[in-house]
Backbone as CSV, one residue per row, in Angstrom:
resi,resn,N_x,N_y,N_z,CA_x,CA_y,CA_z,C_x,C_y,C_z
1,MET,-108.177,-307.167,3.744,-108.862,-306.509,3.311,-108.485,-304.561,3.867
2,LEU,-108.368,-304.595,4.823,-108.388,-303.370,6.207,-106.765,-303.800,5.898
3,ARG,-106.569,-304.694,6.273,-105.282,-304.804,6.267,-104.103,-304.755,5.284
4,HIS,-104.416,-305.041,4.218,-103.988,-304.302,2.709,-104.686,-302.727,2.236
5,HIS,-105.368,-302.101,2.725,-105.818,-300.924,2.643,-104.826,-300.079,3.510
6,LYS,-104.380,-300.218,5.082,-103.658,-299.446,5.739,-102.039,-299.818,5.696
7,THR,-102.077,-301.274,4.713,-100.785,-300.966,4.442,-100.135,-299.983,3.376
8,ALA,-100.991,-299.915,2.050,-101.337,-299.145,1.356,-100.858,-298.120,1.508
9,ARG,-101.871,-297.184,2.302,-101.582,-295.983,2.875,-100.536,-295.448,3.324
10,ARG,-99.845,-296.162,4.916,-98.763,-296.101,4.535,-97.395,-296.119,4.162
11,LYS,-97.692,-297.067,3.278,-96.719,-296.634,1.892,-96.559,-295.683,1.029
12,ARG,-97.513,-295.202,1.085,-97.968,-293.048,0.390,-97.524,-292.367,0.921
13,GLY,-96.832,-292.492,2.427,-96.512,-291.965,3.449,-98.328,-291.323,4.448
14,GLY,-98.987,-291.884,4.741,-100.365,-291.669,5.127,-99.623,-292.499,6.600
15,GLN,-100.496,-291.784,7.489,-100.528,-292.215,9.155,-102.002,-293.003,9.377
16,VAL,-101.684,-294.055,9.726,-103.438,-294.596,9.752,-103.362,-295.001,11.496
17,ASN,-104.022,-294.735,11.844,-104.500,-295.160,14.034,-104.799,-296.520,13.936
18,ASP,-103.759,-297.664,14.213,-104.973,-299.171,13.837,-105.867,-299.344,15.053
19,SER,-106.836,-298.304,16.602,-107.138,-298.359,17.399,-109.069,-298.839,17.143
20,LEU,-108.927,-299.782,17.338,-110.869,-299.923,17.278,-111.444,-299.359,17.364
21,ILE,-110.710,-299.231,18.958,-112.047,-297.851,19.977,-112.024,-296.845,19.497
22,LEU,-111.326,-296.332,18.550,-110.622,-293.943,18.488,-111.731,-294.369,17.181
23,ALA,-111.555,-295.227,16.622,-111.919,-295.727,14.786,-113.319,-295.717,15.289
24,THR,-114.248,-296.466,15.538,-115.540,-297.287,15.908,-115.999,-295.393,16.574
25,ALA,-115.260,-295.132,18.119,-115.788,-293.703,18.582,-115.683,-292.306,17.243
26,VAL,-115.099,-292.205,16.497,-115.252,-291.578,15.500,-116.127,-291.764,14.485
27,ARG,-116.702,-292.811,14.423,-117.327,-293.061,13.697,-118.467,-292.865,13.780
28,ILE,-118.566,-292.864,15.307,-119.766,-291.849,16.314,-120.106,-290.954,15.983
29,THR,-119.060,-289.948,16.355,-119.042,-288.780,16.321,-119.077,-288.071,15.337
30,ARG,-118.734,-288.128,14.757,-118.235,-287.735,13.129,-119.372,-286.907,12.742
31,PRO,-121.016,-287.406,12.843,-121.503,-286.737,11.985,-122.663,-286.427,12.985
32,VAL,-122.169,-287.217,14.225,-123.132,-286.093,15.518,-122.678,-284.536,15.539
33,LEU,-121.390,-284.342,15.218,-120.366,-283.020,15.056,-121.056,-282.429,14.240
34,PHE,-120.804,-282.791,12.881,-121.780,-282.396,11.581,-123.005,-282.087,11.736
35,LEU,-123.592,-282.822,12.589,-125.274,-282.199,12.842,-125.004,-280.528,13.452
36,PHE,-124.385,-280.834,14.829,-124.662,-280.071,16.124,-123.178,-278.766,14.549
37,ALA,-122.650,-278.840,13.698,-121.858,-277.320,13.337,-123.323,-276.811,12.046
38,VAL,-124.120,-277.817,12.261,-125.501,-277.009,11.229,-126.168,-276.240,12.148
39,VAL,-126.817,-276.485,13.185,-127.489,-276.646,14.145,-126.959,-274.993,14.259
40,LEU,-125.800,-275.074,14.995,-125.065,-273.456,15.581,-124.432,-272.548,14.307
41,PHE,-124.535,-273.028,13.283,-124.613,-272.143,12.296,-126.066,-271.529,12.199
42,LEU,-126.937,-272.850,11.928,-128.275,-271.780,12.168,-128.402,-270.688,13.395
43,LYS,-128.577,-271.453,14.315,-129.020,-270.557,15.102,-128.413,-269.796,15.777
44,GLY,-127.037,-269.668,15.188,-125.660,-268.946,16.295,-125.431,-267.658,15.378
45,HIS,-126.769,-267.348,14.574,-126.037,-266.456,13.369,-126.679,-264.861,14.724
46,ASN,-128.140,-265.031,15.277,-128.121,-264.051,16.203,-127.422,-264.103,17.551
47,ALA,-127.095,-265.113,17.722,-126.380,-266.055,19.600,-124.652,-266.210,19.202
48,PRO,-124.769,-265.758,20.220,-123.251,-266.711,20.473,-123.004,-267.236,19.393
49,GLY,-121.964,-267.844,18.612,-122.140,-269.413,17.497,-122.083,-268.821,16.161
50,GLY,-122.776,-268.929,15.861,-122.822,-268.590,14.216,-121.397,-269.494,13.282
51,GLY,-120.545,-268.760,12.156,-119.666,-269.705,11.710,-118.614,-269.780,11.898
52,PHE,-117.875,-269.104,13.110,-116.640,-269.371,12.987,-116.777,-270.834,14.645
53,ILE,-117.773,-270.376,14.992,-118.037,-271.858,15.815,-118.063,-272.755,15.707
54,ALA,-119.314,-272.869,14.736,-120.004,-273.746,13.810,-118.478,-274.518,12.694
55,GLY,-117.330,-273.502,12.337,-116.544,-274.359,11.579,-115.557,-274.314,12.779
56,LEU,-115.095,-274.594,13.816,-114.045,-274.916,14.859,-115.049,-276.562,15.291
57,VAL,-116.151,-276.950,14.924,-116.655,-278.131,15.203,-116.402,-278.997,13.699
58,THR,-116.340,-278.330,13.094,-116.145,-278.667,11.563,-115.292,-279.395,11.157
59,ALA,-114.282,-278.460,12.008,-112.450,-279.047,11.672,-112.719,-279.720,12.714
60,VAL,-112.852,-279.932,14.097,-112.529,-281.132,14.723,-113.017,-282.482,14.134
61,ALA,-114.116,-282.492,13.380,-115.076,-283.660,12.794,-113.758,-284.246,12.049
62,VAL,-112.932,-282.925,11.069,-112.349,-283.524,10.091,-110.981,-283.667,10.442
63,LEU,-110.335,-283.165,11.448,-109.336,-283.967,12.312,-109.669,-284.917,12.880
64,LEU,-110.649,-285.536,13.469,-110.667,-287.396,13.528,-110.924,-287.613,13.050
65,GLY,-111.505,-287.871,11.401,-111.797,-287.953,10.567,-109.786,-287.932,9.871
66,LEU,-108.965,-287.005,10.244,-107.808,-286.987,9.478,-106.565,-288.885,10.764
67,LEU,-107.165,-288.172,11.811,-106.277,-289.248,12.834,-106.622,-290.209,12.854
68,VAL,-107.663,-291.218,12.570,-108.450,-292.266,12.136,-107.637,-292.627,11.035
69,HIS,-108.100,-292.368,10.437,-107.774,-292.411,8.366,-106.642,-292.461,8.006
70,GLY,-106.055,-291.215,8.822,-104.379,-291.318,7.862,-104.600,-289.734,7.107
71,HIS,-103.326,-289.251,6.758,-103.918,-287.926,5.913,-103.155,-287.906,5.021
72,GLY,-102.997,-289.709,4.249,-102.567,-289.517,3.042,-101.932,-288.803,2.185
73,ASN,-101.488,-288.723,1.397,-100.840,-287.902,0.542,-100.734,-286.521,0.876
74,ARG,-99.720,-286.067,2.002,-99.005,-284.462,2.307,-99.266,-283.652,0.738
75,LYS,-98.057,-284.252,0.172,-98.563,-283.023,-0.670,-99.461,-282.535,-1.336
76,THR,-100.374,-283.415,-2.321,-102.389,-283.096,-2.177,-102.648,-282.389,-1.328
77,GLY,-102.455,-282.855,0.419,-103.581,-282.101,1.670,-103.799,-281.080,1.686
78,ARG,-102.727,-280.758,2.336,-102.613,-279.087,2.914,-103.119,-278.095,2.191
79,PRO,-102.380,-278.091,0.175,-103.190,-276.848,-0.963,-104.765,-276.979,-0.597
80,THR,-105.557,-278.357,-0.393,-106.610,-278.512,-1.111,-107.358,-277.519,0.589
81,PHE,-107.181,-277.576,1.570,-107.814,-276.590,2.776,-107.169,-274.981,2.080
82,LEU,-106.088,-274.970,2.217,-105.276,-273.963,1.240,-106.874,-273.163,0.565
83,TYR,-107.053,-274.160,-0.610,-108.337,-273.520,-1.566,-109.356,-273.313,-0.618
84,VAL,-109.873,-274.062,0.366,-110.619,-273.994,0.994,-110.472,-272.959,1.703
85,VAL,-109.089,-272.706,2.462,-109.718,-271.222,2.855,-109.906,-269.661,2.422
86,ALA,-109.226,-269.830,0.791,-109.273,-268.813,-0.192,-110.678,-268.645,-0.580
87,VAL,-111.723,-269.379,-0.773,-113.218,-269.735,-1.313,-113.756,-269.441,-0.283
88,GLY,-113.379,-269.570,0.688,-113.978,-268.778,2.002,-113.847,-267.484,1.922
89,LEU,-112.885,-265.994,1.823,-112.199,-265.250,1.930,-113.499,-264.484,0.621
90,GLY,-113.093,-265.598,-0.732,-114.086,-264.705,-1.534,-115.518,-264.496,-1.189
91,LEU,-115.722,-266.009,-0.667,-117.498,-265.739,-0.410,-117.275,-264.746,-0.023
92,ALA,-116.817,-264.178,1.837,-117.075,-263.592,2.888,-117.035,-261.403,2.111
93,LEU,-115.589,-261.740,0.752,-115.297,-260.558,0.714,-116.827,-259.830,-0.404
94,LEU,-117.380,-261.544,-1.032,-118.160,-260.883,-2.100,-119.994,-260.030,-1.899
95,THR,-119.620,-260.961,-0.148,-120.374,-260.651,0.598,-120.269,-259.104,1.107
96,ALA,-119.710,-258.948,1.736,-119.899,-257.477,1.622,-119.767,-257.008,0.754
97,LEU,-119.012,-257.028,-0.901,-118.786,-256.138,-1.653,-120.097,-255.933,-2.631
98,ALA,-121.307,-257.107,-2.422,-122.849,-256.897,-3.666,-122.911,-255.708,-3.373
99,PRO,-123.305,-255.645,-2.374,-124.340,-254.389,-1.831,-123.844,-252.600,-2.856
100,THR,-122.064,-253.319,-2.991,-121.829,-251.623,-2.849,-122.365,-252.197,-5.062
101,LEU,-122.321,-253.147,-5.244,-122.555,-252.884,-7.042,-124.069,-252.837,-7.324
102,LEU,-124.884,-252.792,-5.890,-126.589,-252.668,-6.458,-126.330,-250.787,-5.407
103,GLY,-125.504,-250.197,-5.297,-125.392,-248.840,-4.997,-126.525,-248.787,-3.526
104,TRP,-125.567,-249.371,-2.686,-126.391,-249.503,-1.616,-124.691,-249.449,-0.500
105,PRO,-124.648,-248.676,0.427,-123.752,-249.183,1.074,-123.081,-250.555,1.142
106,PHE,-121.812,-250.398,1.522,-120.875,-251.579,2.094,-121.343,-251.986,3.214
107,PHE,-121.377,-253.252,3.219,-121.736,-254.887,4.190,-123.385,-254.382,4.458
108,THR,-124.159,-253.754,3.673,-125.559,-253.696,3.352,-126.164,-255.146,3.149
109,HIS,-127.264,-255.064,4.531,-127.610,-256.638,3.937,-129.527,-256.507,4.770
110,SER,-129.530,-257.617,4.002,-131.190,-258.031,3.853,-131.740,-259.483,4.711
111,PHE,-132.696,-259.327,5.586,-133.330,-260.726,6.179,-135.167,-261.172,5.806
112,GLY,-135.291,-262.361,6.110,-136.319,-262.617,6.073,-136.562,-263.943,6.917
113,PHE,-137.427,-264.220,7.412,-137.749,-265.965,8.482,-138.585,-266.977,7.787
114,ILE,-137.980,-268.447,7.916,-138.573,-269.861,6.972,-138.550,-270.921,8.796
115,ASN,-139.833,-271.304,8.189,-140.234,-272.287,9.218,-139.268,-273.559,9.142
116,LEU,-138.332,-273.596,9.375,-137.997,-274.998,9.779,-137.963,-276.713,10.530
117,PRO,-138.565,-277.484,10.597,-138.900,-278.503,11.382,-137.712,-278.860,11.833
118,LEU,-138.192,-279.080,13.412,-137.013,-279.283,14.603,-135.827,-277.642,15.177
119,LEU,-135.804,-276.900,14.072,-135.376,-276.312,14.289,-135.845,-274.546,14.430
120,GLY,-137.620,-274.624,13.507,-138.720,-273.820,14.200,-138.152,-272.107,13.079
121,SER,-138.426,-271.359,13.494,-138.265,-270.141,12.873,-136.452,-269.622,12.073
122,VAL,-135.882,-269.656,11.503,-135.110,-269.498,10.897,-135.122,-268.273,10.151
123,GLU,-134.046,-266.970,10.653,-133.827,-266.130,9.811,-132.129,-266.621,8.597
124,LEU,-132.969,-266.328,7.346,-132.457,-266.030,6.327,-131.755,-264.608,5.897
125,ALA,-130.346,-264.455,6.156,-130.219,-263.515,6.376,-128.723,-263.092,5.334
126,SER,-128.691,-262.101,4.598,-127.560,-262.326,3.660,-126.282,-261.927,4.093
127,ALA,-126.625,-262.122,5.527,-125.305,-261.616,5.670,-125.159,-263.271,6.416
128,ALA,-125.832,-263.636,7.213,-125.545,-265.760,6.682,-124.251,-266.145,5.085
129,LEU,-124.923,-265.461,4.378,-123.368,-265.699,3.039,-122.176,-265.608,3.872
130,PHE,-122.058,-264.303,4.563,-120.743,-263.575,5.586,-120.040,-264.964,6.682
131,ASP,-122.059,-265.191,7.701,-121.077,-266.034,8.026,-120.707,-267.166,7.694
132,LEU,-121.227,-267.809,6.184,-120.791,-269.126,5.723,-119.188,-269.292,4.932
133,GLY,-118.828,-268.101,4.650,-117.642,-267.510,3.877,-117.165,-267.713,5.985
134,VAL,-116.789,-266.946,6.572,-115.458,-267.410,8.102,-116.227,-268.790,8.400
135,TYR,-117.386,-269.483,8.213,-117.281,-271.035,8.545,-116.499,-271.917,7.778
136,VAL,-116.350,-270.911,5.816,-115.097,-272.311,5.483,-113.814,-271.725,5.775
137,VAL,-113.484,-270.317,5.828,-112.359,-270.119,6.099,-112.267,-270.981,7.526
138,VAL,-112.619,-270.896,8.494,-111.931,-271.199,10.334,-111.491,-272.887,9.679
139,VAL,-112.938,-273.542,9.215,-112.448,-274.842,8.869,-111.164,-275.656,8.015
140,GLY,-110.471,-274.362,6.782,-110.034,-274.406,5.720,-108.247,-273.888,6.949
141,ASN,-108.695,-273.175,7.473,-106.959,-272.722,8.339,-106.356,-273.637,9.511
142,VAL,-107.889,-273.591,10.380,-107.407,-274.793,11.434,-107.593,-276.357,11.319
143,VAL,-107.960,-277.040,9.709,-107.485,-278.355,9.215,-105.837,-278.412,8.782
144,THR,-105.662,-276.735,8.090,-104.404,-276.689,7.458,-103.027,-276.468,8.295
145,VAL,-103.366,-275.316,9.336,-102.412,-275.423,10.262,-102.074,-276.859,11.352
146,LEU,-103.288,-276.993,11.451,-102.560,-278.617,12.665,-102.931,-280.088,11.785
147,HIS,-102.715,-279.872,10.781,-102.155,-281.086,10.142,-100.643,-280.419,9.377
148,ALA,-100.610,-279.151,9.564,-98.795,-278.720,9.226,-97.918,-279.024,11.109
149,LEU,-99.286,-279.020,12.097,-98.518,-278.568,13.600,-98.165,-280.845,13.379
150,THR,-98.586,-281.915,13.348,-99.131,-283.156,12.831,-97.574,-284.143,11.399
151,GLU,-97.093,-282.999,11.556,-96.513,-283.222,9.488,-95.364,-283.939,10.589
152,ARG,-94.742,-285.211,9.922,-93.103,-285.406,10.012,-92.708,-285.669,9.506
153,HIS,-91.338,-284.527,9.977,-90.341,-284.378,9.035,-89.249,-285.344,8.625
């Protein structure tokens, strides 16, 4: 079944890595990387980190998956992540412009705190939406660039 799946993917133009060690390592590390990215995003808002670093960690997790499972159909793979970049830019721009619609200065933000299990007190700020936009832009951009660099002509 697995061999048939890989053969079918190769016929569609995707590359599949056959290393069982790499596939197992990626299967174990990807959830840890996604969880680490969430922690970096939540705790990094006021400390070094935040959306940019969390986006880089998430992009690594996505790329590890592409390395093991292949790129799939290249004609539909890259634009998907370009749409992700557009969504992130839109979210960041809306976060910056929203206060002006309420009559406040550009980029004005508000904040409060909530207690989360394992993380403790976490700040909820409207600027976190801007960080989320940065996070989405970084993930989409890094995956798009590295996807293009690994593309075979």
